[in-house]
N, CA, C and O atoms as a GROMACS GRO file, in nm:
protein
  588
    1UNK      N    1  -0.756  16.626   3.191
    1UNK     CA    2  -0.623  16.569   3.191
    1UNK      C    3  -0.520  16.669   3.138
    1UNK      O    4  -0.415  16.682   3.201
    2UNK      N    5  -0.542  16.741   3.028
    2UNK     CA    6  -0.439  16.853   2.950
    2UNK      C    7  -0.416  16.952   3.049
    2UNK      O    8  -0.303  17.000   3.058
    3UNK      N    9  -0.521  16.998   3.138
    3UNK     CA   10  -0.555  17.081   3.262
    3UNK      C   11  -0.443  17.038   3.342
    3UNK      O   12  -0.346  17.111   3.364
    4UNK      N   13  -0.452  16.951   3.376
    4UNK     CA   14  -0.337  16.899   3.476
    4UNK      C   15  -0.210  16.868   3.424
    4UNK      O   16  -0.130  16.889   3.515
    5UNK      N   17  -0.167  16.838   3.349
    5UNK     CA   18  -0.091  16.844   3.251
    5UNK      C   19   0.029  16.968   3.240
    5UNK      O   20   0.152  16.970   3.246
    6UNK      N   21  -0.072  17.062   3.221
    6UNK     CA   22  -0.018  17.173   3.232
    6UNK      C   23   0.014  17.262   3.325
    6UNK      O   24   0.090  17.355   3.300
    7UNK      N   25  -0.057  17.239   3.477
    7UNK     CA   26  -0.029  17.255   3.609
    7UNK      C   27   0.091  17.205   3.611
    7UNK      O   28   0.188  17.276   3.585
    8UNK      N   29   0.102  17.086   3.641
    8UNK     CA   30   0.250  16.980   3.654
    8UNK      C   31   0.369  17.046   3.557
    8UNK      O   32   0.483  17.066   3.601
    9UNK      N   33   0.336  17.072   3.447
    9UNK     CA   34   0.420  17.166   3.381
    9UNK      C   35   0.458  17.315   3.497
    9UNK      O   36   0.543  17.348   3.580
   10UNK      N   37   0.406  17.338   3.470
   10UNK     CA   38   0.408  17.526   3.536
   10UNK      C   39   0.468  17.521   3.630
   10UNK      O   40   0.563  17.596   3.653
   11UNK      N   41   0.403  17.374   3.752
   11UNK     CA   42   0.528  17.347   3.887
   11UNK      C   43   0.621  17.343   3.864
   11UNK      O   44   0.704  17.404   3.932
   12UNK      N   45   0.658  17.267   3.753
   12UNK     CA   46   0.833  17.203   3.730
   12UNK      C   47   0.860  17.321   3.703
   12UNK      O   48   0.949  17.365   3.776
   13UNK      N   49   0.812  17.408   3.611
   13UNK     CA   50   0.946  17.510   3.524
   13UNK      C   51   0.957  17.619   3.625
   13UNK      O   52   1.059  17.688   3.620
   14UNK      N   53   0.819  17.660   3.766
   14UNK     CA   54   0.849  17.731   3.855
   14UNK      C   55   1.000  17.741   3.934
   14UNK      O   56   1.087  17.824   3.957
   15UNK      N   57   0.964  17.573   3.961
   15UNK     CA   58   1.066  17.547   4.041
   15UNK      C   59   1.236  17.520   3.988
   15UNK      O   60   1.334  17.492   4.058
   16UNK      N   61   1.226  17.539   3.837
   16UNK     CA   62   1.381  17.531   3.822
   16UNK      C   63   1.463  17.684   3.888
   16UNK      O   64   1.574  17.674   3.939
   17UNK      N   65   1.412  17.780   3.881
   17UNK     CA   66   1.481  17.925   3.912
   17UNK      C   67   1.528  17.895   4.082
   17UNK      O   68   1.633  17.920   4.140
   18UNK      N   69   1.459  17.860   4.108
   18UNK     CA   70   1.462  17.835   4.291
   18UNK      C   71   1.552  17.711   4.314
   18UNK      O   72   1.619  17.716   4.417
   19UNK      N   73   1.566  17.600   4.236
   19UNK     CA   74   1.675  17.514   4.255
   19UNK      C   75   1.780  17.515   4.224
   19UNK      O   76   1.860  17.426   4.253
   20UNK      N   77   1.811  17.636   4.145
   20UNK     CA   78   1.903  17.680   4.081
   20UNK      C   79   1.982  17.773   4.196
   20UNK      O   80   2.097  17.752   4.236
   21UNK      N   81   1.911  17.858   4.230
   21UNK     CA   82   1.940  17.949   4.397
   21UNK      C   83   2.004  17.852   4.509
   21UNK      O   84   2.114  17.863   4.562
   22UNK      N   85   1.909  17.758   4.530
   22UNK     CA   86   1.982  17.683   4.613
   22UNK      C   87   2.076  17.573   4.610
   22UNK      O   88   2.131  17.511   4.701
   23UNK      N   89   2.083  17.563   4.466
   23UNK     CA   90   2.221  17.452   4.481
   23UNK      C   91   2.355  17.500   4.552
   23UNK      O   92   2.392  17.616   4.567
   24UNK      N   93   2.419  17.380   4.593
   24UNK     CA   94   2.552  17.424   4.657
   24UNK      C   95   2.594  17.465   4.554
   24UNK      O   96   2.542  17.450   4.443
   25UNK      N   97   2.752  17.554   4.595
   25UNK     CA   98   2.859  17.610   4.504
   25UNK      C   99   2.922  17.520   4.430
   25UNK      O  100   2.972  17.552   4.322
   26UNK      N  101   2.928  17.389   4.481
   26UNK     CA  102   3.029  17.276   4.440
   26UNK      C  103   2.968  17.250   4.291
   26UNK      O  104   3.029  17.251   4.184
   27UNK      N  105   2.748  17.211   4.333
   27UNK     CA  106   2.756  17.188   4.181
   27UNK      C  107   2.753  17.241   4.095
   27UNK      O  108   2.672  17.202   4.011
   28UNK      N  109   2.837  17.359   4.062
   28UNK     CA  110   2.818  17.474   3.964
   28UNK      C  111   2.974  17.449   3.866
   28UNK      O  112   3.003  17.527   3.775
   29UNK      N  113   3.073  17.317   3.905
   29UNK     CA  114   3.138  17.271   3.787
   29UNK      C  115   3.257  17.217   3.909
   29UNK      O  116   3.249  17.183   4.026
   30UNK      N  117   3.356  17.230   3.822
   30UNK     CA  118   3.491  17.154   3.861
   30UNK      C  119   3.521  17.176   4.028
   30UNK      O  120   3.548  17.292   4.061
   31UNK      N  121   3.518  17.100   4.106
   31UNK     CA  122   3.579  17.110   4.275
   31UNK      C  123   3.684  17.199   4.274
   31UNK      O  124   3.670  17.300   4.342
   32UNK      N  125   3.813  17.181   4.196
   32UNK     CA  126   3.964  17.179   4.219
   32UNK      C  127   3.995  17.316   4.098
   32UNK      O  128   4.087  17.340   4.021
   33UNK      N  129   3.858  17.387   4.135
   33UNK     CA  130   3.909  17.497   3.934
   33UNK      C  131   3.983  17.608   4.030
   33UNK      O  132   4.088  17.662   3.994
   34UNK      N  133   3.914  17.640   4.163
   34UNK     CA  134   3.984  17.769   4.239
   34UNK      C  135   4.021  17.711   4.345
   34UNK      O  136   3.957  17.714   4.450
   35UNK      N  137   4.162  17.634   4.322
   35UNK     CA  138   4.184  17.608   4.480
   35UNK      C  139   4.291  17.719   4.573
   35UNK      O  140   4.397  17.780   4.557
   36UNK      N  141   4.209  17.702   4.655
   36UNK     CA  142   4.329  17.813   4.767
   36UNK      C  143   4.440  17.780   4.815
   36UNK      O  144   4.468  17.664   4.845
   37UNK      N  145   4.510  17.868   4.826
   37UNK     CA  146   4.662  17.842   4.823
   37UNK      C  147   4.682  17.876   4.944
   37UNK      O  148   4.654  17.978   5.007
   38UNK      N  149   4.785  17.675   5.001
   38UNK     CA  150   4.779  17.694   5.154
   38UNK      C  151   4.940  17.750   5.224
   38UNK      O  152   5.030  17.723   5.145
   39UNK      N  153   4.970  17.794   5.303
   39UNK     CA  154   5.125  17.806   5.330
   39UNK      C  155   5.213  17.716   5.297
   39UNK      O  156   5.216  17.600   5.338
   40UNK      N  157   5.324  17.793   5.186
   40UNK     CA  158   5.433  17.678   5.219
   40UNK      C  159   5.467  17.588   5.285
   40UNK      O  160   5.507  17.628   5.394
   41UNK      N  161   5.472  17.446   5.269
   41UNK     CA  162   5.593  17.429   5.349
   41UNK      C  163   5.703  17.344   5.322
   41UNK      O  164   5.716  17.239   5.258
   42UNK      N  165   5.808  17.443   5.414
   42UNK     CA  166   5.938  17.453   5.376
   42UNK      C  167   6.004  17.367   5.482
   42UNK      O  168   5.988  17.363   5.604
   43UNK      N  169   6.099  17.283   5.380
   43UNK     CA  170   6.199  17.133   5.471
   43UNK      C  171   6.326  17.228   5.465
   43UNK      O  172   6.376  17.289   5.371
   44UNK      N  173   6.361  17.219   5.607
   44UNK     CA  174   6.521  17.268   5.604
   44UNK      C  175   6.508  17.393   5.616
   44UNK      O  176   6.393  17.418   5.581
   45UNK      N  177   6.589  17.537   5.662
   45UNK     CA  178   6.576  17.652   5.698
   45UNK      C  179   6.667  17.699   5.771
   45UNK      O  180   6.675  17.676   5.891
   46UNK      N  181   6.758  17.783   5.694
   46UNK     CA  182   6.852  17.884   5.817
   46UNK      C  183   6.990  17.716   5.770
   46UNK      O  184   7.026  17.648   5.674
   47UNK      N  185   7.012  17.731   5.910
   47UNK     CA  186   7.111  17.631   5.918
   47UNK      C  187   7.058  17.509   6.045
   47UNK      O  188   7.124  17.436   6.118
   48UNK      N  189   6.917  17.528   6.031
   48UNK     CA  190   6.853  17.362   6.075
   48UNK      C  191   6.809  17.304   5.962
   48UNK      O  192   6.730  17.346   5.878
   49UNK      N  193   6.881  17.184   5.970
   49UNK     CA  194   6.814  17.086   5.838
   49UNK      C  195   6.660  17.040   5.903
   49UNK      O  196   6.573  17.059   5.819
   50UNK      N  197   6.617  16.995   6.008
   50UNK     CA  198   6.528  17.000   6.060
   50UNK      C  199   6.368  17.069   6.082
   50UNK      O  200   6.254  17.041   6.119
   51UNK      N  201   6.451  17.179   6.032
   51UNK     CA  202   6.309  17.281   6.069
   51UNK      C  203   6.180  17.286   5.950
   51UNK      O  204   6.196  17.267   5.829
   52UNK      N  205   6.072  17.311   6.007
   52UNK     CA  206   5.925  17.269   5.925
   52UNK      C  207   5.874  17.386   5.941
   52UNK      O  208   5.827  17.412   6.052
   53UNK      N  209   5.868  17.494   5.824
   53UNK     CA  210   5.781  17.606   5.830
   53UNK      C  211   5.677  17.609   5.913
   53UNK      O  212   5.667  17.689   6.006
   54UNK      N  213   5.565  17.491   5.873
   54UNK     CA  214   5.432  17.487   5.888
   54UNK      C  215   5.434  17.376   5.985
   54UNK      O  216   5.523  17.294   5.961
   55UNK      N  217   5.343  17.344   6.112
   55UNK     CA  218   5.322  17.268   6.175
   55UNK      C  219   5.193  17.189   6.182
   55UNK      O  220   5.178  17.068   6.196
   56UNK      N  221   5.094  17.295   6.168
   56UNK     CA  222   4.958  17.254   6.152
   56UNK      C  223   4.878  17.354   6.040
   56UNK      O  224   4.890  17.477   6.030
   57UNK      N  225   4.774  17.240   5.940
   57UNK     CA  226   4.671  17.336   5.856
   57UNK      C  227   4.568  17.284   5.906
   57UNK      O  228   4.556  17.171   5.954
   58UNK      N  229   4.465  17.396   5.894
   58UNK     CA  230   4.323  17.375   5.920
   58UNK      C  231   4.250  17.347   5.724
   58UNK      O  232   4.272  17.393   5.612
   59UNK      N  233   4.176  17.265   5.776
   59UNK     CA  234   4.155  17.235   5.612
   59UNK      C  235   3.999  17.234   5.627
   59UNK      O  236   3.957  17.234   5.743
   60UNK      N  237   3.885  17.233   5.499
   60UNK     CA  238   3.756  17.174   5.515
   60UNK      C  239   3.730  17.116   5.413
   60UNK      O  240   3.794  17.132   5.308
   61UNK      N  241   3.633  17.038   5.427
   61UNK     CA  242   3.636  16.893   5.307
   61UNK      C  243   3.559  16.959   5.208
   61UNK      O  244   3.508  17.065   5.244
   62UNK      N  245   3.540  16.925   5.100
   62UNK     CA  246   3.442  16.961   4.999
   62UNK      C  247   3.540  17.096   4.921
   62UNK      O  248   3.492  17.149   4.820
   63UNK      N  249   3.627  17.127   4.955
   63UNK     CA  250   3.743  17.302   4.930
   63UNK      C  251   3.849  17.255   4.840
   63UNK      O  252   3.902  17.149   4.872
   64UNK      N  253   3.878  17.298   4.760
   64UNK     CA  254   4.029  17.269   4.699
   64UNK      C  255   4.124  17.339   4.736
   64UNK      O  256   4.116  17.462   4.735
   65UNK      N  257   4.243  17.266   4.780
   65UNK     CA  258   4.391  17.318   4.826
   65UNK      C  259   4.494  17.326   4.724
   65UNK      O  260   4.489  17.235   4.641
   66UNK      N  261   4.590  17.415   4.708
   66UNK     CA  262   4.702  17.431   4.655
   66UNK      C  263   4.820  17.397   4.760
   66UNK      O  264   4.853  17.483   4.843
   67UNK      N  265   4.894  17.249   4.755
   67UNK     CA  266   4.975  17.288   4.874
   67UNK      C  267   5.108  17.312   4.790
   67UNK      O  268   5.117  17.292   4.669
   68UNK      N  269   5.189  17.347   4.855
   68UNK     CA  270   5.339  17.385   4.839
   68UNK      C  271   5.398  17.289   4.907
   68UNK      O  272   5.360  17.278   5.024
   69UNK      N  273   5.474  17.223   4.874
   69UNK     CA  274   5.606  17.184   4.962
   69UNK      C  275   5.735  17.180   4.842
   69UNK      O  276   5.750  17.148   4.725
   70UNK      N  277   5.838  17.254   4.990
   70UNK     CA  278   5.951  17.301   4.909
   70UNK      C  279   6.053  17.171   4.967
   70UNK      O  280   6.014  17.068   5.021
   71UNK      N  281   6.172  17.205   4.943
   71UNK     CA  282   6.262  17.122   5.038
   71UNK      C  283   6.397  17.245   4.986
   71UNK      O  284   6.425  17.294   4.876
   72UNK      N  285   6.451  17.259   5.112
   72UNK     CA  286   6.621  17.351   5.119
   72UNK      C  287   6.717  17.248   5.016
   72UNK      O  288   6.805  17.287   4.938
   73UNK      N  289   6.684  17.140   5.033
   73UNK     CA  290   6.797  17.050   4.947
   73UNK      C  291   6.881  17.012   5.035
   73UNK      O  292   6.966  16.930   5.000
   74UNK      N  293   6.882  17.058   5.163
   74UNK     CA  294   7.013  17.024   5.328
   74UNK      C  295   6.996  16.915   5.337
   74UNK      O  296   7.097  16.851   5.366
   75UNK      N  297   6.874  16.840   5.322
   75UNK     CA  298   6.857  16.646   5.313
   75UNK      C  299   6.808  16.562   5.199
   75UNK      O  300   6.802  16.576   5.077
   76UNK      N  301   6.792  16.513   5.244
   76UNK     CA  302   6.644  16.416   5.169
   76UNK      C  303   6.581  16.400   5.280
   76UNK      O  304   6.604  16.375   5.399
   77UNK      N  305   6.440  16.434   5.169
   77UNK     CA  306   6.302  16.428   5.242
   77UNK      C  307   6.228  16.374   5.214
   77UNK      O  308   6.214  16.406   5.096
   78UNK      N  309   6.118  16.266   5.250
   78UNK     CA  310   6.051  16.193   5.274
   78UNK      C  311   5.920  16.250   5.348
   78UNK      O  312   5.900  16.209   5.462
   79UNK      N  313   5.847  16.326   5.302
   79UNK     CA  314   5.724  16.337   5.344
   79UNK      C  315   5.566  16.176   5.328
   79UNK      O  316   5.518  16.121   5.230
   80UNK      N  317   5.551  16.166   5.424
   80UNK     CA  318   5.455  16.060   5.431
   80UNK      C  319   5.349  16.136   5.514
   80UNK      O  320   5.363  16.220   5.602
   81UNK      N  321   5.218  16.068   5.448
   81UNK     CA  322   5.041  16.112   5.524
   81UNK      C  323   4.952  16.017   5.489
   81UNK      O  324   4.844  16.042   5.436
   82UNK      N  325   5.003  15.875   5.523
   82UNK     CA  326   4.891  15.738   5.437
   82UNK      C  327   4.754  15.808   5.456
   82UNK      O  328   4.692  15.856   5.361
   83UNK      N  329   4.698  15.813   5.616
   83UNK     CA  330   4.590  15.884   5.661
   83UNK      C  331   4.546  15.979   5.560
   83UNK      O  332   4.478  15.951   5.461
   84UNK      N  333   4.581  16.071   5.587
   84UNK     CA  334   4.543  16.188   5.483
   84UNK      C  335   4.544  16.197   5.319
   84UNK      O  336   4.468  16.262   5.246
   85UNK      N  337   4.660  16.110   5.281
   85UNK     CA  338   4.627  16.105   5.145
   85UNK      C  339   4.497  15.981   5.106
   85UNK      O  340   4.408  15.996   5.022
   86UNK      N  341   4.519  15.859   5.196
   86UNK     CA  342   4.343  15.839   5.135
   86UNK      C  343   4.235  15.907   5.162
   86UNK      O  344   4.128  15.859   5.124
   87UNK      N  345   4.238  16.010   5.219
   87UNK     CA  346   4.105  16.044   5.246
   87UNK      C  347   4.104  16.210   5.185
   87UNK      O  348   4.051  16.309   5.235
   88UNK      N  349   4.181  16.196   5.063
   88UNK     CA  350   4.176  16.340   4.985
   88UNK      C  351   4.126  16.277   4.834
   88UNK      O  352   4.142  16.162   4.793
   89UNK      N  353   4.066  16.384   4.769
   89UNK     CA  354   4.083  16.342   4.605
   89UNK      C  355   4.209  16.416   4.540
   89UNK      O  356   4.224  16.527   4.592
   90UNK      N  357   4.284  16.395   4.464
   90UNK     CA  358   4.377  16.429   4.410
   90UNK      C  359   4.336  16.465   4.296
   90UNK      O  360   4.274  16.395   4.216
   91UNK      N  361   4.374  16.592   4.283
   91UNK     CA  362   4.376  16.630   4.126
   91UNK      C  363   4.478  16.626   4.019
   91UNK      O  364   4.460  16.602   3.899
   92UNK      N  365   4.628  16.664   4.107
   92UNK     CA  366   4.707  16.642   4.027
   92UNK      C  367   4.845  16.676   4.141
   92UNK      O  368   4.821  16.724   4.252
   93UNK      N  369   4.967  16.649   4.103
   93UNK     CA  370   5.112  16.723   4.157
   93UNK      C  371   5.149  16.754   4.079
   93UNK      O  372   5.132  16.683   3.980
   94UNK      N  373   5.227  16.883   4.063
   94UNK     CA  374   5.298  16.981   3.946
   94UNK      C  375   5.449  16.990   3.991
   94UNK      O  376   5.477  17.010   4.109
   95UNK      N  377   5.532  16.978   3.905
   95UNK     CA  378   5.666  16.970   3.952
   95UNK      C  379   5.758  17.046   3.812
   95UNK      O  380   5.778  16.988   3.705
   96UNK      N  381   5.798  17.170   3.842
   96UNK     CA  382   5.820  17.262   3.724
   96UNK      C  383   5.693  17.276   3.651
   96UNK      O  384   5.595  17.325   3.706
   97UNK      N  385   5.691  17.227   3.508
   97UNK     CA  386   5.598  17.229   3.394
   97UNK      C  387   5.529  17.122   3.409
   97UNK      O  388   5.444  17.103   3.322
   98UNK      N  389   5.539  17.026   3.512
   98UNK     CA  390   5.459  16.871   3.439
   98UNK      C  391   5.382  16.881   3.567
   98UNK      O  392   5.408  16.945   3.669
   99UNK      N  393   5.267  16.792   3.534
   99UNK     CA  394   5.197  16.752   3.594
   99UNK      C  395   5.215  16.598   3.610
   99UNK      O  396   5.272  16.524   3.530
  100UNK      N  397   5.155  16.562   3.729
  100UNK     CA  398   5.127  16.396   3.739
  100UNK      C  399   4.968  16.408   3.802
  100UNK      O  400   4.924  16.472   3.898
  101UNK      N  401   4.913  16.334   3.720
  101UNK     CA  402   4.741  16.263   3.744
  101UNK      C  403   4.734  16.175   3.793
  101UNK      O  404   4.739  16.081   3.713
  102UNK      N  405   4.724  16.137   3.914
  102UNK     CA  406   4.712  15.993   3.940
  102UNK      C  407   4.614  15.953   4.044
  102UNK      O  408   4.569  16.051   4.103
  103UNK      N  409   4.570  15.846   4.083
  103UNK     CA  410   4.465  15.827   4.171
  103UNK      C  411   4.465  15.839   4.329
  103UNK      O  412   4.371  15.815   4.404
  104UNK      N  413   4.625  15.892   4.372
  104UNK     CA  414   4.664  15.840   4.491
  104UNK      C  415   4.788  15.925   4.525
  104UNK      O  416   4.852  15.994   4.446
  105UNK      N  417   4.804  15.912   4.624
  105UNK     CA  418   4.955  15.946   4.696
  105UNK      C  419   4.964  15.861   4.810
  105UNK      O  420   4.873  15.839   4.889
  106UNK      N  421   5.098  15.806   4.814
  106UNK     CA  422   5.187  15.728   4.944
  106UNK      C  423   5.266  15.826   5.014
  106UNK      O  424   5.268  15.868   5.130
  107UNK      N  425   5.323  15.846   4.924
  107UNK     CA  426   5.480  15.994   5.015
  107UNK      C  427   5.548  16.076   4.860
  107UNK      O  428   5.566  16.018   4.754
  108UNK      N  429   5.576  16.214   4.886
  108UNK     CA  430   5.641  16.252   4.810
  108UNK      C  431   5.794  16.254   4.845
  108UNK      O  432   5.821  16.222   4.961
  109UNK      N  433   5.865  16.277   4.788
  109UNK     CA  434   6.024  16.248   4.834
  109UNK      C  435   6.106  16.368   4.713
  109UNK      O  436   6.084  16.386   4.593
  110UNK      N  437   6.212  16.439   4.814
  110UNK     CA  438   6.260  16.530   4.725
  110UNK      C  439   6.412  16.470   4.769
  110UNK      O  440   6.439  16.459   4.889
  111UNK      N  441   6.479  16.443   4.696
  111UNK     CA  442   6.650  16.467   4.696
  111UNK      C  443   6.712  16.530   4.688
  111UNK      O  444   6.825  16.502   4.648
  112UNK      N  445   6.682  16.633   4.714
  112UNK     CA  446   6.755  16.791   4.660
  112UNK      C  447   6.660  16.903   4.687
  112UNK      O  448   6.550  16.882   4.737
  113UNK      N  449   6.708  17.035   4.651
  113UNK     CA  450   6.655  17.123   4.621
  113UNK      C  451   6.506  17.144   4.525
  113UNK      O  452   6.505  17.100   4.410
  114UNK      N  453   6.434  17.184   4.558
  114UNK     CA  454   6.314  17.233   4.426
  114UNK      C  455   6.200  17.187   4.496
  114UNK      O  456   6.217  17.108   4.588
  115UNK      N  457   6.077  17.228   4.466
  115UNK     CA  458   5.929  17.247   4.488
  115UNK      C  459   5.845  17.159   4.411
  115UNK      O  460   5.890  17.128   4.300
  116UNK      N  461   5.722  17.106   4.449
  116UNK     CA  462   5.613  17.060   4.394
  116UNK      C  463   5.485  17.121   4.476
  116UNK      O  464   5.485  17.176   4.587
  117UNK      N  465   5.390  17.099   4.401
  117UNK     CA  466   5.256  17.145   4.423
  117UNK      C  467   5.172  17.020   4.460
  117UNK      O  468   5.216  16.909   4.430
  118UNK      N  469   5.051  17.033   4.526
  118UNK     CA  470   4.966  16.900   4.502
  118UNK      C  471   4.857  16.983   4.543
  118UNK      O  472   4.847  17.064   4.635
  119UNK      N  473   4.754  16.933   4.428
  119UNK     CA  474   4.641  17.040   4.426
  119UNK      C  475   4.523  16.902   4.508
  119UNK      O  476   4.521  16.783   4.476
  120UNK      N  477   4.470  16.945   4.574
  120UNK     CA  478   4.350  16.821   4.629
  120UNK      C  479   4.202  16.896   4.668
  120UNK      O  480   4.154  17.008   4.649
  121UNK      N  481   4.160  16.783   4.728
  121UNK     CA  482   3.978  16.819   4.771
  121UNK      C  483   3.990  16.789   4.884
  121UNK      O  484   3.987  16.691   4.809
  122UNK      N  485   4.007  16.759   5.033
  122UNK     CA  486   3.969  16.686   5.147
  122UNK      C  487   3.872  16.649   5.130
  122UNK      O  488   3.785  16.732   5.104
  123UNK      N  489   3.843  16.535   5.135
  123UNK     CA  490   3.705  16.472   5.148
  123UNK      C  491   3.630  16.353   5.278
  123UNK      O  492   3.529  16.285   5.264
  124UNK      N  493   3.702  16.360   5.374
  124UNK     CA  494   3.646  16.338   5.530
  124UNK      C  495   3.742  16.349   5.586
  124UNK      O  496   3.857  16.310   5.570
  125UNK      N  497   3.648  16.457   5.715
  125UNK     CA  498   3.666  16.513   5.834
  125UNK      C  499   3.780  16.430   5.916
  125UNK      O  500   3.774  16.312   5.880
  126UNK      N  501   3.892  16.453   6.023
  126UNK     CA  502   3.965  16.442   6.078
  126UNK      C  503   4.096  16.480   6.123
  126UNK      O  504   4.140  16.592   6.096
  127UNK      N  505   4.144  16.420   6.171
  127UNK     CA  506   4.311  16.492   6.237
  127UNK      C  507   4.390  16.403   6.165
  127UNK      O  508   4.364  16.288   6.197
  128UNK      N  509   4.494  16.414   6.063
  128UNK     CA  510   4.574  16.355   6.012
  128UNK      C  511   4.690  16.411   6.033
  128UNK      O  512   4.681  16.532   6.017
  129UNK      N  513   4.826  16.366   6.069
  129UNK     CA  514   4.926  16.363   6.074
  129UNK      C  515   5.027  16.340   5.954
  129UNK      O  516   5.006  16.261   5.862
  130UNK      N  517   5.146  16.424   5.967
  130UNK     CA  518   5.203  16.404   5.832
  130UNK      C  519   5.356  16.407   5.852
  130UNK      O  520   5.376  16.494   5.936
  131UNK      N  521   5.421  16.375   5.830
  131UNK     CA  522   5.623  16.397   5.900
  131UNK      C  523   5.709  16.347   5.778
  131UNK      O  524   5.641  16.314   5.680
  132UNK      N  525   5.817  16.338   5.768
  132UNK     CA  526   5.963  16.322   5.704
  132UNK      C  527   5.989  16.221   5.776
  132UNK      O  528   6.032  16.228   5.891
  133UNK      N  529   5.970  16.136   5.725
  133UNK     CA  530   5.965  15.948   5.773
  133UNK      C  531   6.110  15.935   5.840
  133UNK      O  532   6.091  15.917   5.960
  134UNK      N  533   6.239  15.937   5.812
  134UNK     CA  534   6.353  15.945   5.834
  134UNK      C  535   6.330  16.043   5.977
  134UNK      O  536   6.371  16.009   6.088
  135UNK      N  537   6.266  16.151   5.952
  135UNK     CA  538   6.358  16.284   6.094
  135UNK      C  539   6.253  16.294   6.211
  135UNK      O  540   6.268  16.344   6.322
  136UNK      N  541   6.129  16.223   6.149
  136UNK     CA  542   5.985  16.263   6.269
  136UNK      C  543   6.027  16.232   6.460
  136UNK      O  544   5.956  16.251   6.558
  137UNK      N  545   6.173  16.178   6.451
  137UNK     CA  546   6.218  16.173   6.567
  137UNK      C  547   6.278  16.301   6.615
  137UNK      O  548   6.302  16.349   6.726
  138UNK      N  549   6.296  16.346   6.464
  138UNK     CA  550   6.397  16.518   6.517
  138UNK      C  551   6.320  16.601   6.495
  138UNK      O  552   6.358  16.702   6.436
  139UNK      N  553   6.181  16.586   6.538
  139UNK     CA  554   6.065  16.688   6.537
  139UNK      C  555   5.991  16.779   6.407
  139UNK      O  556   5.943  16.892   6.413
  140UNK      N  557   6.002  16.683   6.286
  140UNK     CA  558   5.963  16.665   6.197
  140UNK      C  559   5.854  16.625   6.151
  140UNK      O  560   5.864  16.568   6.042
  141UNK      N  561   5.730  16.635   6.202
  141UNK     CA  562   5.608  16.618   6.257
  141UNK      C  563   5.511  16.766   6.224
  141UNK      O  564   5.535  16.884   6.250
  142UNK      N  565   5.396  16.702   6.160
  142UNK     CA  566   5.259  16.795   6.167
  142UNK      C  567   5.163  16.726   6.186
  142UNK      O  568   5.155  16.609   6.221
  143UNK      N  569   5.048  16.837   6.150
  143UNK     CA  570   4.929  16.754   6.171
  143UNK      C  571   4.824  16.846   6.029
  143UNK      O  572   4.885  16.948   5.995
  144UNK      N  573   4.756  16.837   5.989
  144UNK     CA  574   4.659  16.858   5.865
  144UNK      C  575   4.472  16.809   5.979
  144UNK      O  576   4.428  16.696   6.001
  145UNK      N  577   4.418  16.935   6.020
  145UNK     CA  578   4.280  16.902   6.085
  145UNK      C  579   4.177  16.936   5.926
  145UNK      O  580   4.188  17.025   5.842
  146UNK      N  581   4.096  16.840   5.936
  146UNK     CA  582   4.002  16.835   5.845
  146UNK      C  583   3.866  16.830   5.924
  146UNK      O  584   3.844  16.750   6.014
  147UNK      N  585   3.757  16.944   5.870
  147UNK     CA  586   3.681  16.970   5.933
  147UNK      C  587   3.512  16.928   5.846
  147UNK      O  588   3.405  16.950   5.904
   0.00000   0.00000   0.00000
């Protein structure tokens, strides 16, 4: 019995070095510690209040994003992505010095001039759409593919 005992031992502690090799990257700590930083994007530009830097991101689930969105301050903006924001984890939005933690996003909305961040995870695959609720008639429209 001690015989075997100690076999069953020797397997296990073999096999920690090798499970260690193959774990994914993810479980080696925080999702959201290096997220990559995706293109701006920028509301308003030049002298179109209209115009959208970015039209489409390619994203993959399980990755952390840094997004940017700016706004010119030429409107108010109303960014909405119901789709896409449930199906992200949120880590946080940064706006100057502060952060906000929260479980969720509906729409961010700028009245003016100035930038926020929203750091996330995608976490299932799809085509989500995202626009300026007010202008998506004046071609104010993207799309966010999650792979």
């Amino acid at each position: 019995m001690k015989l075997f005992r100690a076999a069953v031992l020797a397997a296990a502690l073999a096999a920690v070095p090798f499970a260690a090799a193959v774990a994914p990257a993810w479980a080696n700590g925080d999702l959201a510690a290096k997220a990559e930083k995706l293109p701006k994007l920028v509301l308003g530009q030049g002298d179109n209040d209209f115009a959208m830097s970015v039209k489409e991101y390619k994203l993959k689930t399980g990755k952390a994003y840094n997004w940017t969105i700016v706004s010119s301050g030429m409107k108010e903006y109303g960014l909405v992505a119901p789709d896409f924001f449930r199906n992200i984890w949120l880590r946080h939005v940064a706006i100057n010095d502060l952060e906000v933690k929260a479980s969720g996003l509906n729409e961010v909305e700028f009245d003016g001039e100035g930038a926020m961040e929203v750091v996330f995870v995608p976490i299932r695959p799809g085509k989500y759409e995202f626009k300026i609720k007010q202008f998506a008639d004046r071609g104010m429209v993207g799309t966010i593919v999650v792979e």
